[in-house]
Amino acid sequence: MKRILLDEHFDHLLKDLFSAQVDARTVNEEGWSGKKNGELLQLANKTFDVFVTMDKNLEHQQNLQGLRLAIVVVRARSNAYSTVAPLIRRVEDAAKKIQEGGLTYIEG
């Protein structure tokens, strides 16, 4: 079972749209709200397989070398539930296929 962490700018209700084949959690549920990306990635790297974010600059701002955590970046016009919800199936498919330490984008 893949463990997926949704960044804090996503609506928490999106986690309910994932199938039972993944364990989706939010940054807020983990008690990591307000953590800077570097610290957040290190925390997530310990217990999650995939980090889902809308931060398009993450790969340029953070050193991703050495992380086993895979990252899925959602490129959508907004983080509104109605905008991101239709993309969740694609996010889940990408999360299941991505290799450890990989980076991929979902356009929406």
JSON list of N, CA, C and O in Angstrom, two decimals, residues 25-70:
[
{"chain": "A", "resi": 25, "resn": "ARG", "atom": "N", "xyz": [-2.86, 10.88, 3.53]},
{"chain": "A", "resi": 25, "resn": "ARG", "atom": "CA", "xyz": [-2.93, 11.71, 4.74]},
{"chain": "A", "resi": 25, "resn": "ARG", "atom": "C", "xyz": [-2.58, 13.13, 4.33]},
{"chain": "A", "resi": 25, "resn": "ARG", "atom": "O", "xyz": [-2.02, 13.37, 3.27]},
{"chain": "A", "resi": 26, "resn": "THR", "atom": "N", "xyz": [-2.89, 14.07, 5.21]},
{"chain": "A", "resi": 26, "resn": "THR", "atom": "CA", "xyz": [-2.57, 15.47, 4.95]},
{"chain": "A", "resi": 26, "resn": "THR", "atom": "C", "xyz": [-1.47, 15.93, 5.90]},
{"chain": "A", "resi": 26, "resn": "THR", "atom": "O", "xyz": [-1.27, 15.37, 6.98]},
{"chain": "A", "resi": 27, "resn": "VAL", "atom": "N", "xyz": [-0.78, 16.98, 5.49]},
{"chain": "A", "resi": 27, "resn": "VAL", "atom": "CA", "xyz": [0.25, 17.58, 6.34]},
{"chain": "A", "resi": 27, "resn": "VAL", "atom": "C", "xyz": [-0.37, 17.98, 7.67]},
{"chain": "A", "resi": 27, "resn": "VAL", "atom": "O", "xyz": [0.21, 17.77, 8.74]},
{"chain": "A", "resi": 28, "resn": "ASN", "atom": "N", "xyz": [-1.58, 18.55, 7.63]},
{"chain": "A", "resi": 28, "resn": "ASN", "atom": "CA", "xyz": [-2.25, 18.97, 8.86]},
{"chain": "A", "resi": 28, "resn": "ASN", "atom": "C", "xyz": [-2.52, 17.80, 9.79]},
{"chain": "A", "resi": 28, "resn": "ASN", "atom": "O", "xyz": [-2.32, 17.90, 11.00]},
{"chain": "A", "resi": 29, "resn": "GLU", "atom": "N", "xyz": [-2.97, 16.68, 9.24]},
{"chain": "A", "resi": 29, "resn": "GLU", "atom": "CA", "xyz": [-3.24, 15.49, 10.07]},
{"chain": "A", "resi": 29, "resn": "GLU", "atom": "C", "xyz": [-1.98, 14.99, 10.77]},
{"chain": "A", "resi": 29, "resn": "GLU", "atom": "O", "xyz": [-2.06, 14.47, 11.87]},
{"chain": "A", "resi": 30, "resn": "GLU", "atom": "N", "xyz": [-0.85, 15.15, 10.12]},
{"chain": "A", "resi": 30, "resn": "GLU", "atom": "CA", "xyz": [0.41, 14.70, 10.69]},
{"chain": "A", "resi": 30, "resn": "GLU", "atom": "C", "xyz": [0.95, 15.68, 11.73]},
{"chain": "A", "resi": 30, "resn": "GLU", "atom": "O", "xyz": [1.93, 15.39, 12.41]},
{"chain": "A", "resi": 31, "resn": "GLY", "atom": "N", "xyz": [0.32, 16.86, 11.83]},
{"chain": "A", "resi": 31, "resn": "GLY", "atom": "CA", "xyz": [0.78, 17.88, 12.77]},
{"chain": "A", "resi": 31, "resn": "GLY", "atom": "C", "xyz": [1.97, 18.66, 12.26]},
{"chain": "A", "resi": 31, "resn": "GLY", "atom": "O", "xyz": [2.73, 19.24, 13.04]},
{"chain": "A", "resi": 32, "resn": "TRP", "atom": "N", "xyz": [2.13, 18.69, 10.94]},
{"chain": "A", "resi": 32, "resn": "TRP", "atom": "CA", "xyz": [3.29, 19.33, 10.33]},
{"chain": "A", "resi": 32, "resn": "TRP", "atom": "C", "xyz": [2.97, 20.65, 9.65]},
{"chain": "A", "resi": 32, "resn": "TRP", "atom": "O", "xyz": [3.76, 21.16, 8.86]},
{"chain": "A", "resi": 33, "resn": "SER", "atom": "N", "xyz": [1.82, 21.24, 9.94]},
{"chain": "A", "resi": 33, "resn": "SER", "atom": "CA", "xyz": [1.45, 22.52, 9.35]},
{"chain": "A", "resi": 33, "resn": "SER", "atom": "C", "xyz": [2.50, 23.57, 9.66]},
{"chain": "A", "resi": 33, "resn": "SER", "atom": "O", "xyz": [3.03, 23.63, 10.77]},
{"chain": "A", "resi": 34, "resn": "GLY", "atom": "N", "xyz": [2.81, 24.38, 8.67]},
{"chain": "A", "resi": 34, "resn": "GLY", "atom": "CA", "xyz": [3.76, 25.46, 8.88]},
{"chain": "A", "resi": 34, "resn": "GLY", "atom": "C", "xyz": [5.22, 25.07, 8.77]},
{"chain": "A", "resi": 34, "resn": "GLY", "atom": "O", "xyz": [6.09, 25.93, 8.84]},
{"chain": "A", "resi": 35, "resn": "LYS", "atom": "N", "xyz": [5.49, 23.78, 8.60]},
{"chain": "A", "resi": 35, "resn": "LYS", "atom": "CA", "xyz": [6.88, 23.35, 8.43]},
{"chain": "A", "resi": 35, "resn": "LYS", "atom": "C", "xyz": [7.40, 23.84, 7.08]},
{"chain": "A", "resi": 35, "resn": "LYS", "atom": "O", "xyz": [6.69, 23.83, 6.09]},
{"chain": "A", "resi": 36, "resn": "LYS", "atom": "N", "xyz": [8.63, 24.27, 7.05]},
{"chain": "A", "resi": 36, "resn": "LYS", "atom": "CA", "xyz": [9.26, 24.67, 5.79]},
{"chain": "A", "resi": 36, "resn": "LYS", "atom": "C", "xyz": [9.50, 23.43, 4.95]},
{"chain": "A", "resi": 36, "resn": "LYS", "atom": "O", "xyz": [9.63, 22.32, 5.47]},
{"chain": "A", "resi": 37, "resn": "ASN", "atom": "N", "xyz": [9.59, 23.61, 3.64]},
{"chain": "A", "resi": 37, "resn": "ASN", "atom": "CA", "xyz": [9.69, 22.47, 2.73]},
{"chain": "A", "resi": 37, "resn": "ASN", "atom": "C", "xyz": [10.83, 21.52, 3.05]},
{"chain": "A", "resi": 37, "resn": "ASN", "atom": "O", "xyz": [10.66, 20.31, 2.99]},
{"chain": "A", "resi": 38, "resn": "GLY", "atom": "N", "xyz": [12.01, 22.05, 3.38]},
{"chain": "A", "resi": 38, "resn": "GLY", "atom": "CA", "xyz": [13.14, 21.16, 3.68]},
{"chain": "A", "resi": 38, "resn": "GLY", "atom": "C", "xyz": [12.85, 20.25, 4.84]},
{"chain": "A", "resi": 38, "resn": "GLY", "atom": "O", "xyz": [13.07, 19.03, 4.77]},
{"chain": "A", "resi": 39, "resn": "GLU", "atom": "N", "xyz": [12.35, 20.81, 5.93]},
{"chain": "A", "resi": 39, "resn": "GLU", "atom": "CA", "xyz": [12.02, 20.01, 7.11]},
{"chain": "A", "resi": 39, "resn": "GLU", "atom": "C", "xyz": [10.86, 19.07, 6.82]},
{"chain": "A", "resi": 39, "resn": "GLU", "atom": "O", "xyz": [10.88, 17.90, 7.21]},
{"chain": "A", "resi": 40, "resn": "LEU", "atom": "N", "xyz": [9.87, 19.56, 6.10]},
{"chain": "A", "resi": 40, "resn": "LEU", "atom": "CA", "xyz": [8.70, 18.74, 5.76]},
{"chain": "A", "resi": 40, "resn": "LEU", "atom": "C", "xyz": [9.12, 17.53, 4.92]},
{"chain": "A", "resi": 40, "resn": "LEU", "atom": "O", "xyz": [8.68, 16.41, 5.18]},
{"chain": "A", "resi": 41, "resn": "LEU", "atom": "N", "xyz": [9.97, 17.74, 3.95]},
{"chain": "A", "resi": 41, "resn": "LEU", "atom": "CA", "xyz": [10.42, 16.64, 3.11]},
{"chain": "A", "resi": 41, "resn": "LEU", "atom": "C", "xyz": [11.19, 15.60, 3.92]},
{"chain": "A", "resi": 41, "resn": "LEU", "atom": "O", "xyz": [11.02, 14.40, 3.70]},
{"chain": "A", "resi": 42, "resn": "GLN", "atom": "N", "xyz": [12.00, 16.04, 4.84]},
{"chain": "A", "resi": 42, "resn": "GLN", "atom": "CA", "xyz": [12.75, 15.10, 5.69]},
{"chain": "A", "resi": 42, "resn": "GLN", "atom": "C", "xyz": [11.81, 14.29, 6.57]},
{"chain": "A", "resi": 42, "resn": "GLN", "atom": "O", "xyz": [12.00, 13.07, 6.74]},
{"chain": "A", "resi": 43, "resn": "LEU", "atom": "N", "xyz": [10.80, 14.94, 7.13]},
{"chain": "A", "resi": 43, "resn": "LEU", "atom": "CA", "xyz": [9.82, 14.22, 7.96]},
{"chain": "A", "resi": 43, "resn": "LEU", "atom": "C", "xyz": [9.04, 13.22, 7.11]},
{"chain": "A", "resi": 43, "resn": "LEU", "atom": "O", "xyz": [8.87, 12.06, 7.50]},
{"chain": "A", "resi": 44, "resn": "ALA", "atom": "N", "xyz": [8.56, 13.66, 5.96]},
{"chain": "A", "resi": 44, "resn": "ALA", "atom": "CA", "xyz": [7.76, 12.80, 5.08]},
{"chain": "A", "resi": 44, "resn": "ALA", "atom": "C", "xyz": [8.59, 11.63, 4.56]},
{"chain": "A", "resi": 44, "resn": "ALA", "atom": "O", "xyz": [8.07, 10.52, 4.40]},
{"chain": "A", "resi": 45, "resn": "ASN", "atom": "N", "xyz": [9.85, 11.87, 4.32]},
{"chain": "A", "resi": 45, "resn": "ASN", "atom": "CA", "xyz": [10.74, 10.84, 3.79]},
{"chain": "A", "resi": 45, "resn": "ASN", "atom": "C", "xyz": [10.84, 9.63, 4.72]},
{"chain": "A", "resi": 45, "resn": "ASN", "atom": "O", "xyz": [11.10, 8.52, 4.26]},
{"chain": "A", "resi": 46, "resn": "LYS", "atom": "N", "xyz": [10.60, 9.84, 5.99]},
{"chain": "A", "resi": 46, "resn": "LYS", "atom": "CA", "xyz": [10.71, 8.76, 6.98]},
{"chain": "A", "resi": 46, "resn": "LYS", "atom": "C", "xyz": [9.53, 7.80, 6.95]},
{"chain": "A", "resi": 46, "resn": "LYS", "atom": "O", "xyz": [9.69, 6.62, 7.28]},
{"chain": "A", "resi": 47, "resn": "THR", "atom": "N", "xyz": [8.33, 8.29, 6.58]},
{"chain": "A", "resi": 47, "resn": "THR", "atom": "CA", "xyz": [7.15, 7.43, 6.70]},
{"chain": "A", "resi": 47, "resn": "THR", "atom": "C", "xyz": [6.24, 7.38, 5.48]},
{"chain": "A", "resi": 47, "resn": "THR", "atom": "O", "xyz": [5.31, 6.57, 5.45]},
{"chain": "A", "resi": 48, "resn": "PHE", "atom": "N", "xyz": [6.49, 8.23, 4.48]},
{"chain": "A", "resi": 48, "resn": "PHE", "atom": "CA", "xyz": [5.62, 8.25, 3.30]},
{"chain": "A", "resi": 48, "resn": "PHE", "atom": "C", "xyz": [6.39, 7.83, 2.06]},
{"chain": "A", "resi": 48, "resn": "PHE", "atom": "O", "xyz": [7.60, 7.93, 2.00]},
{"chain": "A", "resi": 49, "resn": "ASP", "atom": "N", "xyz": [5.64, 7.37, 1.07]},
{"chain": "A", "resi": 49, "resn": "ASP", "atom": "CA", "xyz": [6.22, 6.97, -0.21]},
{"chain": "A", "resi": 49, "resn": "ASP", "atom": "C", "xyz": [6.19, 8.11, -1.22]},
{"chain": "A", "resi": 49, "resn": "ASP", "atom": "O", "xyz": [7.08, 8.25, -2.05]},
{"chain": "A", "resi": 50, "resn": "VAL", "atom": "N", "xyz": [5.10, 8.91, -1.15]},
{"chain": "A", "resi": 50, "resn": "VAL", "atom": "CA", "xyz": [4.88, 9.96, -2.15]},
{"chain": "A", "resi": 50, "resn": "VAL", "atom": "C", "xyz": [4.38, 11.23, -1.48]},
{"chain": "A", "resi": 50, "resn": "VAL", "atom": "O", "xyz": [3.51, 11.18, -0.60]},
{"chain": "A", "resi": 51, "resn": "PHE", "atom": "N", "xyz": [4.93, 12.36, -1.91]},
{"chain": "A", "resi": 51, "resn": "PHE", "atom": "CA", "xyz": [4.50, 13.67, -1.45]},
{"chain": "A", "resi": 51, "resn": "PHE", "atom": "C", "xyz": [3.84, 14.36, -2.64]},
{"chain": "A", "resi": 51, "resn": "PHE", "atom": "O", "xyz": [4.43, 14.46, -3.72]},
{"chain": "A", "resi": 52, "resn": "VAL", "atom": "N", "xyz": [2.60, 14.84, -2.45]},
{"chain": "A", "resi": 52, "resn": "VAL", "atom": "CA", "xyz": [1.86, 15.53, -3.51]},
{"chain": "A", "resi": 52, "resn": "VAL", "atom": "C", "xyz": [1.77, 17.00, -3.15]},
{"chain": "A", "resi": 52, "resn": "VAL", "atom": "O", "xyz": [1.33, 17.36, -2.06]},
{"chain": "A", "resi": 53, "resn": "THR", "atom": "N", "xyz": [2.20, 17.84, -4.08]},
{"chain": "A", "resi": 53, "resn": "THR", "atom": "CA", "xyz": [2.26, 19.27, -3.83]},
{"chain": "A", "resi": 53, "resn": "THR", "atom": "C", "xyz": [1.86, 20.05, -5.07]},
{"chain": "A", "resi": 53, "resn": "THR", "atom": "O", "xyz": [1.79, 19.48, -6.17]},
{"chain": "A", "resi": 54, "resn": "MET", "atom": "N", "xyz": [1.63, 21.33, -4.91]},
{"chain": "A", "resi": 54, "resn": "MET", "atom": "CA", "xyz": [1.42, 22.23, -6.05]},
{"chain": "A", "resi": 54, "resn": "MET", "atom": "C", "xyz": [2.61, 23.18, -6.19]},
{"chain": "A", "resi": 54, "resn": "MET", "atom": "O", "xyz": [2.58, 24.08, -7.02]},
{"chain": "A", "resi": 55, "resn": "ASP", "atom": "N", "xyz": [3.63, 22.99, -5.40]},
{"chain": "A", "resi": 55, "resn": "ASP", "atom": "CA", "xyz": [4.80, 23.86, -5.42]},
{"chain": "A", "resi": 55, "resn": "ASP", "atom": "C", "xyz": [5.66, 23.54, -6.64]},
{"chain": "A", "resi": 55, "resn": "ASP", "atom": "O", "xyz": [6.45, 22.61, -6.64]},
{"chain": "A", "resi": 56, "resn": "LYS", "atom": "N", "xyz": [5.48, 24.33, -7.69]},
{"chain": "A", "resi": 56, "resn": "LYS", "atom": "CA", "xyz": [6.16, 24.10, -8.96]},
{"chain": "A", "resi": 56, "resn": "LYS", "atom": "C", "xyz": [7.66, 24.33, -8.87]},
{"chain": "A", "resi": 56, "resn": "LYS", "atom": "O", "xyz": [8.42, 23.89, -9.72]},
{"chain": "A", "resi": 57, "resn": "ASN", "atom": "N", "xyz": [8.11, 25.05, -7.86]},
{"chain": "A", "resi": 57, "resn": "ASN", "atom": "CA", "xyz": [9.52, 25.37, -7.72]},
{"chain": "A", "resi": 57, "resn": "ASN", "atom": "C", "xyz": [10.25, 24.46, -6.73]},
{"chain": "A", "resi": 57, "resn": "ASN", "atom": "O", "xyz": [11.43, 24.66, -6.48]},
{"chain": "A", "resi": 58, "resn": "LEU", "atom": "N", "xyz": [9.55, 23.48, -6.19]},
{"chain": "A", "resi": 58, "resn": "LEU", "atom": "CA", "xyz": [10.13, 22.62, -5.16]},
{"chain": "A", "resi": 58, "resn": "LEU", "atom": "C", "xyz": [11.47, 22.02, -5.59]},
{"chain": "A", "resi": 58, "resn": "LEU", "atom": "O", "xyz": [12.44, 22.05, -4.84]},
{"chain": "A", "resi": 59, "resn": "GLU", "atom": "N", "xyz": [11.53, 21.50, -6.81]},
{"chain": "A", "resi": 59, "resn": "GLU", "atom": "CA", "xyz": [12.76, 20.85, -7.25]},
{"chain": "A", "resi": 59, "resn": "GLU", "atom": "C", "xyz": [13.92, 21.82, -7.40]},
{"chain": "A", "resi": 59, "resn": "GLU", "atom": "O", "xyz": [15.08, 21.43, -7.34]},
{"chain": "A", "resi": 60, "resn": "HIS", "atom": "N", "xyz": [13.63, 23.10, -7.57]},
{"chain": "A", "resi": 60, "resn": "HIS", "atom": "CA", "xyz": [14.68, 24.11, -7.71]},
{"chain": "A", "resi": 60, "resn": "HIS", "atom": "C", "xyz": [15.07, 24.72, -6.36]},
{"chain": "A", "resi": 60, "resn": "HIS", "atom": "O", "xyz": [16.16, 25.24, -6.21]},
{"chain": "A", "resi": 61, "resn": "GLN", "atom": "N", "xyz": [14.15, 24.66, -5.41]},
{"chain": "A", "resi": 61, "resn": "GLN", "atom": "CA", "xyz": [14.39, 25.28, -4.10]},
{"chain": "A", "resi": 61, "resn": "GLN", "atom": "C", "xyz": [14.95, 24.31, -3.07]},
{"chain": "A", "resi": 61, "resn": "GLN", "atom": "O", "xyz": [15.52, 24.73, -2.07]},
{"chain": "A", "resi": 62, "resn": "GLN", "atom": "N", "xyz": [14.75, 23.03, -3.29]},
{"chain": "A", "resi": 62, "resn": "GLN", "atom": "CA", "xyz": [15.15, 22.02, -2.31]},
{"chain": "A", "resi": 62, "resn": "GLN", "atom": "C", "xyz": [16.09, 21.00, -2.94]},
{"chain": "A", "resi": 62, "resn": "GLN", "atom": "O", "xyz": [15.97, 20.68, -4.12]},
{"chain": "A", "resi": 63, "resn": "ASN", "atom": "N", "xyz": [16.99, 20.49, -2.14]},
{"chain": "A", "resi": 63, "resn": "ASN", "atom": "CA", "xyz": [17.87, 19.41, -2.59]},
{"chain": "A", "resi": 63, "resn": "ASN", "atom": "C", "xyz": [17.11, 18.10, -2.42]},
{"chain": "A", "resi": 63, "resn": "ASN", "atom": "O", "xyz": [16.86, 17.65, -1.30]},
{"chain": "A", "resi": 64, "resn": "LEU", "atom": "N", "xyz": [16.73, 17.51, -3.53]},
{"chain": "A", "resi": 64, "resn": "LEU", "atom": "CA", "xyz": [15.95, 16.28, -3.49]},
{"chain": "A", "resi": 64, "resn": "LEU", "atom": "C", "xyz": [16.82, 15.03, -3.57]},
{"chain": "A", "resi": 64, "resn": "LEU", "atom": "O", "xyz": [16.32, 13.91, -3.47]},
{"chain": "A", "resi": 65, "resn": "GLN", "atom": "N", "xyz": [18.12, 15.23, -3.71]},
{"chain": "A", "resi": 65, "resn": "GLN", "atom": "CA", "xyz": [19.05, 14.11, -3.77]},
{"chain": "A", "resi": 65, "resn": "GLN", "atom": "C", "xyz": [19.00, 13.33, -2.44]},
{"chain": "A", "resi": 65, "resn": "GLN", "atom": "O", "xyz": [18.94, 13.91, -1.38]},
{"chain": "A", "resi": 66, "resn": "GLY", "atom": "N", "xyz": [19.02, 12.04, -2.54]},
{"chain": "A", "resi": 66, "resn": "GLY", "atom": "CA", "xyz": [19.06, 11.20, -1.36]},
{"chain": "A", "resi": 66, "resn": "GLY", "atom": "C", "xyz": [17.70, 10.91, -0.74]},
{"chain": "A", "resi": 66, "resn": "GLY", "atom": "O", "xyz": [17.61, 10.13, 0.20]},
{"chain": "A", "resi": 67, "resn": "LEU", "atom": "N", "xyz": [16.64, 11.52, -1.27]},
{"chain": "A", "resi": 67, "resn": "LEU", "atom": "CA", "xyz": [15.30, 11.21, -0.76]},
{"chain": "A", "resi": 67, "resn": "LEU", "atom": "C", "xyz": [14.79, 9.94, -1.41]},
{"chain": "A", "resi": 67, "resn": "LEU", "atom": "O", "xyz": [14.92, 9.76, -2.62]},
{"chain": "A", "resi": 68, "resn": "ARG", "atom": "N", "xyz": [14.20, 9.08, -0.63]},
{"chain": "A", "resi": 68, "resn": "ARG", "atom": "CA", "xyz": [13.51, 7.92, -1.21]},
{"chain": "A", "resi": 68, "resn": "ARG", "atom": "C", "xyz": [12.08, 8.33, -1.55]},
{"chain": "A", "resi": 68, "resn": "ARG", "atom": "O", "xyz": [11.40, 7.72, -2.34]},
{"chain": "A", "resi": 69, "resn": "LEU", "atom": "N", "xyz": [11.63, 9.42, -0.93]},
{"chain": "A", "resi": 69, "resn": "LEU", "atom": "CA", "xyz": [10.30, 9.98, -1.15]},
{"chain": "A", "resi": 69, "resn": "LEU", "atom": "C", "xyz": [10.15, 10.43, -2.60]},
{"chain": "A", "resi": 69, "resn": "LEU", "atom": "O", "xyz": [10.97, 11.18, -3.11]},
{"chain": "A", "resi": 70, "resn": "ALA", "atom": "N", "xyz": [9.11, 9.95, -3.26]},
{"chain": "A", "resi": 70, "resn": "ALA", "atom": "CA", "xyz": [8.79, 10.41, -4.61]},
{"chain": "A", "resi": 70, "resn": "ALA", "atom": "C", "xyz": [7.89, 11.64, -4.50]},
{"chain": "A", "resi": 70, "resn": "ALA", "atom": "O", "xyz": [7.18, 11.81, -3.51]}
]
